[in-house]
Amino acid sequence: AQTVTQSQPEMSVQEAETVTLSCTYDTSESDYYLFWYKQPPSRQMILVIRQEAYKQQNATENRFSVNFQKAAKSFSLKISDSQLGDAAMYFCAYRGPSGGPGTYKYIFGTGTRLKVLA
Amino acid sequence: DADVTQTPRNRITKTGKRIMLECSQTKGHDRMYWYRQDPGLGLRLIYYSFDVKDINKGEISDGYSVSRQAQAKFSLSLESAIPNQTALYFCATSEHTGELFFGEGSRLTVL
């Protein structure tokens, strides 16, 4: 069964510094997607970044980038120049086949709470 | 306006009461989902629907039921609410490729 593990329940970073959130996953599939979602205190789930497994190049969105290591099944999120508004819960998620044609399932990690210190 | 709208945003109810959480979307997606979020457990899938005639149980469907009234509407019901159903509930949609699009969440408290 596919699993997603976020081993850091909480992280802290100084404003303007860089922080990396870890995520590992387990799957036997070769075709899948990986995502990082941000959940600020407003509780809205906001997509931060996505990575298609077939792409070797790491995804980047402004100050957010990933280190995707397919063989190691690792998908970490790097936040550069951290800002107070980055404080949130971050969820790693996997989307892969779920059996039937055209059907998929999403699996979420348990989240990492990021605190940004002024 | 939000693409995925949930009502109510917050609800307090008593044990044994029937509760319905509603979700509507303007994204035109066929696939809709209901998730439950609990601290330390992440998001867990309750039910999902790939079209109006297709309803499937997720990993924690016991105590819940759903109705897909139209492509744009997917409601979640708790027939007889109990305190351990106190949680944050999310509706989400997706295309057949790509990410989930979430509503703003419905916080339910069962006393």
CSV table of N, CA and C in Angstrom, one decimal, chain A residues 7-108:
chain,number,residue,atom,x,y,z
A,7,SER,N,8.1,13.2,8.7
A,7,SER,CA,8.7,12.8,10.0
A,7,SER,C,8.9,14.0,11.0
A,8,GLN,N,8.7,15.2,10.5
A,8,GLN,CA,8.9,16.4,11.3
A,8,GLN,C,7.6,17.0,11.6
A,9,PRO,N,7.1,16.8,12.8
A,9,PRO,CA,5.8,17.4,13.2
A,9,PRO,C,5.8,18.9,13.2
A,10,GLU,N,7.0,19.5,13.6
A,10,GLU,CA,7.1,20.9,13.7
A,10,GLU,C,8.5,21.4,13.3
A,11,MET,N,8.6,22.5,12.6
A,11,MET,CA,9.9,23.1,12.3
A,11,MET,C,9.8,24.6,12.6
A,12,SER,N,11.0,25.2,12.8
A,12,SER,CA,11.0,26.7,13.0
A,12,SER,C,12.1,27.2,12.0
A,13,VAL,N,11.9,28.4,11.6
A,13,VAL,CA,12.9,29.1,10.7
A,13,VAL,C,12.9,30.6,11.0
A,14,GLN,N,14.1,31.1,10.9
A,14,GLN,CA,14.2,32.6,11.1
A,14,GLN,C,13.7,33.3,9.8
A,15,GLU,N,13.1,34.4,10.0
A,15,GLU,CA,12.7,35.2,8.8
A,15,GLU,C,13.9,35.4,7.9
A,16,ALA,N,13.6,35.3,6.6
A,16,ALA,CA,14.7,35.5,5.6
A,16,ALA,C,15.6,34.3,5.4
A,17,GLU,N,15.5,33.3,6.3
A,17,GLU,CA,16.4,32.1,6.1
A,17,GLU,C,15.7,31.1,5.3
A,18,THR,N,16.4,30.0,5.1
A,18,THR,CA,15.9,28.9,4.3
A,18,THR,C,15.6,27.7,5.1
A,19,VAL,N,14.5,27.0,4.8
A,19,VAL,CA,14.1,25.8,5.6
A,19,VAL,C,13.7,24.7,4.6
A,20,THR,N,14.0,23.5,5.0
A,20,THR,CA,13.6,22.3,4.2
A,20,THR,C,12.7,21.4,4.9
A,21,LEU,N,11.5,21.1,4.4
A,21,LEU,CA,10.6,20.1,5.0
A,21,LEU,C,10.7,18.8,4.3
A,22,SER,N,10.7,17.7,5.0
A,22,SER,CA,11.0,16.4,4.5
A,22,SER,C,9.7,15.6,4.2
A,23,CYS,N,9.7,14.8,3.2
A,23,CYS,CA,8.6,13.9,2.9
A,23,CYS,C,9.2,12.7,2.2
A,24,THR,N,8.8,11.5,2.7
A,24,THR,CA,9.1,10.3,2.0
A,24,THR,C,7.8,9.6,1.7
A,25,TYR,N,7.9,8.7,0.7
A,25,TYR,CA,6.6,8.0,0.3
A,25,TYR,C,7.0,6.6,-0.2
A,26,ASP,N,6.1,5.8,-0.2
A,26,ASP,CA,6.3,4.4,-0.7
A,26,ASP,C,5.3,4.0,-1.7
A,27,THR,N,5.7,3.6,-2.9
A,27,THR,CA,4.8,3.1,-3.9
A,27,THR,C,5.6,2.2,-4.8
A,28,SER,N,4.8,1.3,-5.5
A,28,SER,CA,5.4,0.5,-6.5
A,28,SER,C,5.1,1.0,-7.9
A,29,GLU,N,4.4,2.1,-8.0
A,29,GLU,CA,4.0,2.6,-9.2
A,29,GLU,C,5.1,3.5,-9.8
A,30,SER,N,5.1,3.6,-11.1
A,30,SER,CA,6.1,4.5,-11.8
A,30,SER,C,5.5,5.8,-12.2
A,31,ASP,N,4.2,5.9,-12.4
A,31,ASP,CA,3.5,7.1,-12.9
A,31,ASP,C,2.7,7.6,-11.7
A,32,TYR,N,3.1,8.8,-11.2
A,32,TYR,CA,2.3,9.4,-10.1
A,32,TYR,C,2.7,10.8,-10.0
A,33,TYR,N,1.9,11.5,-9.2
A,33,TYR,CA,2.2,13.0,-8.9
A,33,TYR,C,2.5,13.1,-7.4
A,34,LEU,N,3.2,14.2,-7.1
A,34,LEU,CA,3.5,14.5,-5.7
A,34,LEU,C,3.2,16.0,-5.6
A,35,PHE,N,2.6,16.4,-4.4
A,35,PHE,CA,2.2,17.8,-4.2
A,35,PHE,C,2.7,18.2,-2.8
A,36,TRP,N,2.8,19.5,-2.6
A,36,TRP,CA,2.9,20.1,-1.3
A,36,TRP,C,1.7,21.1,-1.2
A,37,TYR,N,1.0,21.0,-0.1
A,37,TYR,CA,-0.1,21.9,0.2
A,37,TYR,C,0.2,22.7,1.4
A,38,LYS,N,-0.2,23.9,1.5
A,38,LYS,CA,0.0,24.8,2.6
A,38,LYS,C,-1.4,25.0,3.2
A,39,GLN,N,-1.5,24.9,4.6
A,39,GLN,CA,-2.7,25.3,5.3
A,39,GLN,C,-2.4,26.3,6.3
A,40,PRO,N,-2.7,27.6,6.0
A,40,PRO,CA,-2.5,28.7,7.0
A,40,PRO,C,-3.6,28.6,8.0
A,41,PRO,N,-3.5,29.5,9.0
A,41,PRO,CA,-4.5,29.5,10.1
A,41,PRO,C,-6.0,29.7,9.5
A,42,SER,N,-6.1,30.3,8.4
A,42,SER,CA,-7.4,30.4,7.7
A,42,SER,C,-8.0,29.0,7.4
A,43,ARG,N,-7.2,28.0,7.4
A,43,ARG,CA,-7.5,26.6,7.2
A,43,ARG,C,-7.7,26.2,5.7
A,44,GLN,N,-7.6,27.2,4.9
A,44,GLN,CA,-7.7,26.9,3.4
A,44,GLN,C,-6.6,26.0,3.0
A,45,MET,N,-6.8,25.0,2.2
A,45,MET,CA,-5.7,24.2,1.6
A,45,MET,C,-5.3,24.8,0.3
A,46,ILE,N,-4.0,25.2,0.2
A,46,ILE,CA,-3.5,25.9,-0.9
A,46,ILE,C,-2.4,25.1,-1.5
A,47,LEU,N,-2.5,24.8,-2.8
A,47,LEU,CA,-1.4,24.1,-3.5
A,47,LEU,C,-0.2,25.0,-3.6
A,48,VAL,N,0.9,24.4,-3.2
A,48,VAL,CA,2.2,25.2,-3.2
A,48,VAL,C,3.0,24.8,-4.5
A,49,ILE,N,3.1,23.5,-4.7
A,49,ILE,CA,3.9,23.0,-5.8
A,49,ILE,C,3.5,21.6,-6.2
A,50,ARG,N,3.8,21.2,-7.4
A,50,ARG,CA,3.5,19.8,-7.8
A,50,ARG,C,4.6,19.3,-8.6
A,51,GLN,N,4.8,18.0,-8.6
A,51,GLN,CA,5.9,17.3,-9.4
A,51,GLN,C,5.3,16.1,-10.0
A,52,GLU,N,5.5,16.0,-11.3
A,52,GLU,CA,5.2,14.7,-12.0
A,52,GLU,C,6.3,13.8,-11.9
A,53,ALA,N,6.1,12.5,-11.6
A,53,ALA,CA,7.2,11.6,-11.4
A,53,ALA,C,8.0,11.3,-12.6
A,54,TYR,N,7.4,11.5,-13.8
A,54,TYR,CA,8.2,11.2,-15.0
A,54,TYR,C,9.2,12.4,-15.3
A,55,LYS,N,9.0,13.5,-14.7
A,55,LYS,CA,9.9,14.6,-14.9
A,55,LYS,C,11.1,14.6,-14.0
A,56,GLN,N,12.3,14.6,-14.6
A,56,GLN,CA,13.5,14.6,-13.8
A,56,GLN,C,13.8,15.9,-13.1
A,57,GLN,N,13.4,17.0,-13.8
A,57,GLN,CA,13.7,18.3,-13.3
A,57,GLN,C,12.8,18.6,-12.1
A,58,ASN,N,13.5,19.2,-11.1
A,58,ASN,CA,12.7,19.6,-9.9
A,58,ASN,C,11.8,20.8,-10.1
A,59,ALA,N,10.6,20.7,-9.6
A,59,ALA,CA,9.7,21.8,-9.8
A,59,ALA,C,10.1,23.0,-8.9
A,60,THR,N,9.8,24.2,-9.4
A,60,THR,CA,10.1,25.4,-8.7
A,60,THR,C,8.9,26.4,-8.9
A,61,GLU,N,8.6,27.1,-7.8
A,61,GLU,CA,7.5,28.1,-7.8
A,61,GLU,C,8.0,29.3,-7.0
A,62,ASN,N,8.6,30.2,-7.6
A,62,ASN,CA,9.1,31.4,-6.9
A,62,ASN,C,10.1,31.0,-5.7
A,63,ARG,N,9.8,31.2,-4.5
A,63,ARG,CA,10.7,30.9,-3.4
A,63,ARG,C,10.6,29.4,-3.0
A,64,PHE,N,9.7,28.7,-3.6
A,64,PHE,CA,9.5,27.3,-3.2
A,64,PHE,C,10.1,26.4,-4.3
A,65,SER,N,10.8,25.4,-3.8
A,65,SER,CA,11.3,24.4,-4.8
A,65,SER,C,11.3,23.0,-4.1
A,66,VAL,N,11.4,22.0,-4.9
A,66,VAL,CA,11.5,20.6,-4.3
A,66,VAL,C,12.8,20.0,-4.7
A,67,ASN,N,13.1,19.0,-3.9
A,67,ASN,CA,14.2,18.1,-4.2
A,67,ASN,C,13.5,16.7,-4.4
A,68,PHE,N,13.3,16.3,-5.6
A,68,PHE,CA,12.6,15.0,-5.9
A,68,PHE,C,13.7,14.0,-6.2
A,69,GLN,N,13.7,13.0,-5.4
A,69,GLN,CA,14.6,11.9,-5.5
A,69,GLN,C,13.8,10.6,-5.7
A,70,LYS,N,13.6,10.3,-7.0
A,70,LYS,CA,12.6,9.2,-7.3
A,70,LYS,C,13.1,7.8,-6.7
A,71,ALA,N,14.3,7.5,-6.9
A,71,ALA,CA,14.9,6.2,-6.5
A,71,ALA,C,14.8,6.1,-4.9
A,72,ALA,N,15.0,7.2,-4.3
A,72,ALA,CA,15.0,7.2,-2.8
A,72,ALA,C,13.6,7.4,-2.3
A,73,LYS,N,12.6,7.8,-3.2
A,73,LYS,CA,11.2,8.1,-2.8
A,73,LYS,C,11.2,9.2,-1.8
A,74,SER,N,11.9,10.2,-2.1
A,74,SER,CA,11.9,11.4,-1.3
A,74,SER,C,11.5,12.6,-2.0
A,75,PHE,N,10.8,13.5,-1.3
A,75,PHE,CA,10.2,14.7,-2.0
A,75,PHE,C,10.2,15.8,-0.9
A,76,SER,N,11.3,16.5,-0.8
A,76,SER,CA,11.4,17.6,0.2
A,76,SER,C,11.1,18.9,-0.4
A,77,LEU,N,10.6,19.8,0.4
A,77,LEU,CA,10.2,21.2,0.0
A,77,LEU,C,11.2,22.2,0.6
A,78,LYS,N,11.8,23.0,-0.2
A,78,LYS,CA,12.7,24.0,0.3
A,78,LYS,C,12.0,25.4,0.1
A,79,ILE,N,12.0,26.1,1.2
A,79,ILE,CA,11.4,27.5,1.2
A,79,ILE,C,12.6,28.4,1.4
A,80,SER,N,12.8,29.3,0.5
A,80,SER,CA,13.9,30.3,0.6
A,80,SER,C,13.4,31.6,1.0
A,81,ASP,N,14.2,32.4,1.7
A,81,ASP,CA,13.9,33.7,2.1
A,81,ASP,C,12.5,33.7,2.8
A,82,SER,N,12.4,32.9,3.8
A,82,SER,CA,11.2,32.7,4.6
A,82,SER,C,10.5,34.0,5.0
A,83,GLN,N,9.2,34.0,4.9
A,83,GLN,CA,8.5,35.2,5.3
A,83,GLN,C,7.4,34.8,6.4
A,84,LEU,N,7.0,35.8,7.1
A,84,LEU,CA,6.0,35.5,8.2
A,84,LEU,C,4.8,34.8,7.6
A,85,GLY,N,4.4,35.2,6.4
A,85,GLY,CA,3.2,34.6,5.8
A,85,GLY,C,3.4,33.1,5.4
A,86,ASP,N,4.6,32.6,5.5
A,86,ASP,CA,4.8,31.2,5.2
A,86,ASP,C,4.5,30.3,6.4
A,87,ALA,N,4.2,30.9,7.6
A,87,ALA,CA,3.9,30.1,8.7
A,87,ALA,C,2.5,29.4,8.5
A,88,ALA,N,2.6,28.1,8.6
A,88,ALA,CA,1.4,27.3,8.2
A,88,ALA,C,1.7,25.8,8.5
A,89,MET,N,0.7,25.0,8.3
A,89,MET,CA,0.9,23.5,8.3
A,89,MET,C,1.1,23.2,6.8
A,90,TYR,N,2.1,22.3,6.6
A,90,TYR,CA,2.4,21.9,5.2
A,90,TYR,C,2.2,20.4,5.1
A,91,PHE,N,1.4,20.0,4.1
A,91,PHE,CA,1.1,18.6,3.8
A,91,PHE,C,1.7,18.2,2.5
A,92,CYS,N,2.4,17.0,2.6
A,92,CYS,CA,2.9,16.3,1.4
A,92,CYS,C,1.8,15.4,0.9
A,93,ALA,N,1.6,15.3,-0.4
A,93,ALA,CA,0.5,14.4,-0.9
A,93,ALA,C,1.0,13.6,-2.1
A,94,TYR,N,0.5,12.4,-2.2
A,94,TYR,CA,0.8,11.6,-3.4
A,94,TYR,C,-0.5,11.3,-4.1
A,95,ARG,N,-0.4,11.3,-5.5
A,95,ARG,CA,-1.5,10.8,-6.3
A,95,ARG,C,-1.1,9.7,-7.2
A,96,GLY,N,-1.7,8.6,-7.1
A,96,GLY,CA,-1.3,7.4,-7.9
A,96,GLY,C,-2.5,6.6,-8.3
A,97,PRO,N,-2.3,5.6,-9.2
A,97,PRO,CA,-3.4,4.8,-9.6
A,97,PRO,C,-4.0,4.0,-8.5
A,98,SER,N,-5.3,3.8,-8.6
A,98,SER,CA,-6.0,3.1,-7.6
A,98,SER,C,-6.7,1.8,-8.1
A,99,GLY,N,-6.3,1.3,-9.2
A,99,GLY,CA,-6.8,0.0,-9.6
A,99,GLY,C,-7.5,0.1,-11.0
A,100,GLY,N,-8.7,0.8,-11.0
A,100,GLY,CA,-9.4,0.8,-12.3
A,100,GLY,C,-8.8,1.9,-13.2
A,101,PRO,N,-9.1,1.7,-14.5
A,101,PRO,CA,-8.5,2.7,-15.5
A,101,PRO,C,-9.0,4.1,-15.2
A,102,GLY,N,-8.1,5.0,-15.3
A,102,GLY,CA,-8.5,6.4,-15.1
A,102,GLY,C,-8.9,6.7,-13.6
A,103,THR,N,-8.6,5.8,-12.7
A,103,THR,CA,-9.0,6.1,-11.3
A,103,THR,C,-7.7,6.3,-10.5
A,104,TYR,N,-7.8,7.3,-9.6
A,104,TYR,CA,-6.6,7.6,-8.8
A,104,TYR,C,-6.9,7.8,-7.4
A,105,LYS,N,-6.0,7.7,-6.5
A,105,LYS,CA,-6.2,8.0,-5.1
A,105,LYS,C,-5.1,9.0,-4.6
A,106,TYR,N,-5.5,9.8,-3.7
A,106,TYR,CA,-4.6,10.7,-3.1
A,106,TYR,C,-4.3,10.3,-1.6
A,107,ILE,N,-3.1,10.4,-1.2
A,107,ILE,CA,-2.7,10.0,0.1
A,107,ILE,C,-1.9,11.2,0.7
A,108,PHE,N,-2.2,11.6,1.9
A,108,PHE,CA,-1.6,12.7,2.5
A,108,PHE,C,-0.7,12.3,3.7
